[in-house]
XYZ file of C-alpha atoms in Angstrom:
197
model
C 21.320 9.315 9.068
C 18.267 11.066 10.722
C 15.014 10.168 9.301
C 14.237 14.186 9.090
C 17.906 15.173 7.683
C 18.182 13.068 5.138
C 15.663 10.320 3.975
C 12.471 12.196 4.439
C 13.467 15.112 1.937
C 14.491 12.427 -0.829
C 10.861 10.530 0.055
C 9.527 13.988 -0.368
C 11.293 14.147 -3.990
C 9.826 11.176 -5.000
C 6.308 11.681 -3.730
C 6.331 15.028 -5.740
C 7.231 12.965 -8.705
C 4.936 9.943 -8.346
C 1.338 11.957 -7.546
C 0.603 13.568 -10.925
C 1.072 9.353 -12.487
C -1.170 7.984 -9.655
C -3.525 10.477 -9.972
C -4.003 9.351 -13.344
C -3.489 5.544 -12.481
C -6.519 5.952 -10.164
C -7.987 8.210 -12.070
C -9.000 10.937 -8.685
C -6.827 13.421 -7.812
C -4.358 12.407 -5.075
C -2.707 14.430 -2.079
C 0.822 13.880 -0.836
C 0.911 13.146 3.002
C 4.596 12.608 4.192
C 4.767 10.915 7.421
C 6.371 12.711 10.126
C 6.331 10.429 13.394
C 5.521 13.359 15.936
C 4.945 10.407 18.467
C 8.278 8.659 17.712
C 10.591 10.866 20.103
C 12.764 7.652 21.430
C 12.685 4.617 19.164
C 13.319 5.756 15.485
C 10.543 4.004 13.622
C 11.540 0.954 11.222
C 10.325 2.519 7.786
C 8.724 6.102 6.996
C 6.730 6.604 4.250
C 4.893 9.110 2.325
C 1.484 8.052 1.417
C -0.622 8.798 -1.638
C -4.555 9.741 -0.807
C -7.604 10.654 -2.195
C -8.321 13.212 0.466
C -6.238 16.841 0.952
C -6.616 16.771 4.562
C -5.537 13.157 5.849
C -5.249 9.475 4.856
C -5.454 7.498 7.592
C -9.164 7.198 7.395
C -9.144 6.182 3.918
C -6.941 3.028 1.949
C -4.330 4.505 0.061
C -1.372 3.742 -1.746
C 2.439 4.247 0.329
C 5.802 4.472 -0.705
C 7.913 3.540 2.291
C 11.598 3.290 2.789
C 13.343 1.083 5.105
C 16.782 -0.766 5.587
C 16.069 -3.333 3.338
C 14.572 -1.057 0.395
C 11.666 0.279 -0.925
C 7.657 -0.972 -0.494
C 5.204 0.246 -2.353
C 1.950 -0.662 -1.018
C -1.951 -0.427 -0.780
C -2.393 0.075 3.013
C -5.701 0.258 4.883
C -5.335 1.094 9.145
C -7.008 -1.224 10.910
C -9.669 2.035 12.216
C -10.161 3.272 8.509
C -13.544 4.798 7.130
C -13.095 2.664 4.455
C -12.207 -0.796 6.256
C -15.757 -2.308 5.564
C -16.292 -2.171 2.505
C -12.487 -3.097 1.349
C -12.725 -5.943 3.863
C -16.619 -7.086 2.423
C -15.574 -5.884 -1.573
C -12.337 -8.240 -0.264
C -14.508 -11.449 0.800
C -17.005 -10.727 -2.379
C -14.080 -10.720 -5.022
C -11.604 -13.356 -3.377
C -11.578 -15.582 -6.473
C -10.832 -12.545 -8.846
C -7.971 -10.825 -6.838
C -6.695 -13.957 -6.030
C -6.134 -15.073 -10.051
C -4.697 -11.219 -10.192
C -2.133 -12.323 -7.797
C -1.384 -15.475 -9.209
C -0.709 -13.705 -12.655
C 1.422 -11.017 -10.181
C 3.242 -13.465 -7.918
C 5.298 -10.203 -6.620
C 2.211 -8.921 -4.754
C 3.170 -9.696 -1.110
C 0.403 -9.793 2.185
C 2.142 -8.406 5.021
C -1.046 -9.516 7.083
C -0.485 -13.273 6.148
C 2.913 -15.306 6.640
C 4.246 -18.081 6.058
C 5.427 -20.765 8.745
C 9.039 -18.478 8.366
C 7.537 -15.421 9.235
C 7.810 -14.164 5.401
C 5.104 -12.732 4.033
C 2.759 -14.698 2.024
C 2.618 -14.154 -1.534
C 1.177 -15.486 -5.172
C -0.030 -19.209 -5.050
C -0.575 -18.804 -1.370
C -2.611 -16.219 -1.546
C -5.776 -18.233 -2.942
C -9.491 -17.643 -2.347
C -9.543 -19.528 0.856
C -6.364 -17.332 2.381
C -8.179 -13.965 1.158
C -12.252 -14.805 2.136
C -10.161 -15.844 5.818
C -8.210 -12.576 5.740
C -11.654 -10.516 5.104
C -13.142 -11.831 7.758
C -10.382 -11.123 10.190
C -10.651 -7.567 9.273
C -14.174 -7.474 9.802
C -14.532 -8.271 13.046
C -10.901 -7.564 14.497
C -10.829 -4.458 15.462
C -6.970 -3.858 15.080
C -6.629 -5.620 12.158
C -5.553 -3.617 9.388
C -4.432 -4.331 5.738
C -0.982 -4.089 3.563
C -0.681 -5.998 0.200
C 2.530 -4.452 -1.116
C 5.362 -5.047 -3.840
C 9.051 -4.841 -2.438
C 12.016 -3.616 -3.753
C 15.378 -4.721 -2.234
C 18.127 -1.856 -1.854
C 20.639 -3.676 -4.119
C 18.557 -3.767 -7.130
C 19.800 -1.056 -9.221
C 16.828 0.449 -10.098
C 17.221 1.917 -6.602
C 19.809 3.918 -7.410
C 18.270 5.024 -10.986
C 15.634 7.499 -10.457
C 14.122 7.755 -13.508
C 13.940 3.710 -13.972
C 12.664 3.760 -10.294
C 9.677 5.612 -11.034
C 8.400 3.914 -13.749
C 9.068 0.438 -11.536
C 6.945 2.655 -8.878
C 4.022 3.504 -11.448
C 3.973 -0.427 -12.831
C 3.817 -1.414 -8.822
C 0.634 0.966 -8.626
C -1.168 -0.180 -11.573
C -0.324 -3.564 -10.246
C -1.814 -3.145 -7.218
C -4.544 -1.127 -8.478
C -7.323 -3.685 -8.397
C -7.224 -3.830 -4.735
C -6.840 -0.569 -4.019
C -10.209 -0.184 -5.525
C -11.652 -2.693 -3.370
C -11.616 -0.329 -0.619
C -13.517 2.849 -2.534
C -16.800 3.779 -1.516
C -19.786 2.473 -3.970
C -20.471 5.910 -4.814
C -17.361 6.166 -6.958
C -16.942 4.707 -10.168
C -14.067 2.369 -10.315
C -11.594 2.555 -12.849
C -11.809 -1.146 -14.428
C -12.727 -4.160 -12.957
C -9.745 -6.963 -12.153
């Protein structure tokens, strides 16, 4: 199946679904932005996604929250591009809070860096995402320029919940609020947070 035909009006579904609860997760009103791949004419890309955002008119510049699709399943994640407005103070509010979102990822061992891997090429995730791993990874955003940042929460395509859409949107809200205290890290000072991790 085409990406257009058939999986980007279902993702479309879903993010029509899924912005009123993050909106209230994150406590700002958030814009749907559906990816469309206009530079993708040859190679289909791996995974589309649409992408939650606290701006109407893009979310690129800004971290943001993504539901993507691929092969394998569904990713919900907390994405930052590595030329983001807001990649400074995520990657400094990163480095300053290590210790803090590193216990929150202990507690949420299904929180999975697709920046880090291990020596398989897997992507790191709970115990090995400690203080040292995440002041490292801060750093590497801050002065790599084309670094960027994806902590995410997978979903394999032959869990059932997949194929349950109202039991898959509640697994997509508890992913958000999961992954809320890191999406936060990347808001500008000038907005109040919504807790603290």
């Amino acid at each position: 199946p085409t990406l257009r035909e058939q999986i980007t009006p279902k993702l479309k579904l879903l993010a029509e679904d899924m912005v009123t609860p993050i909106s209230k997760i994150t406590g700002t009103e958030m814009f749907i932005h559906v990816a469309a791949h206009l530079r993708r004419t040859v190679n289909p890309p791996e995974e589309t996604w649409a992408a939650y955002a606290r701006e109407k008119r893009a979310y690129k510049p800004f971290v943001h929250f993504r539901t993507a699709i691929n092969r394998n399943g569904i990713k919900i994640a907390c994405f930052l591009e590595d030329y983001a407005d807001d990649k400074e103070t995520f990657a400094e509010a990163l480095h300053k809070n290590s210790a803090k979102i590193a216990r929150h990822i202990k507690m949420n061992p299904q929180i999975l860096s697709y920046d880090m891997m291990d020596p398989y090429g897997k992507p790191l995730a709970g115990r090995s995402l400690n203080k040292a791993a995440l002041e490292a990874f801060a750093e590497r955003l801050l002065k790599t320029k084309s670094q960027h940042s994806s902590f995410g929460i997978f979903i394999p395509r032959t869990e059932p919940v997949v194929e349950n859409g109202e039991a898959l949107t509640k697994l997509i809200r508890d992913s958000i609020e999961t992954l809320l205290p890191i999406y936060e890290l990347g808001l500008p000072k000038t907005r109040s947070r919504k807790r603290s991790v």
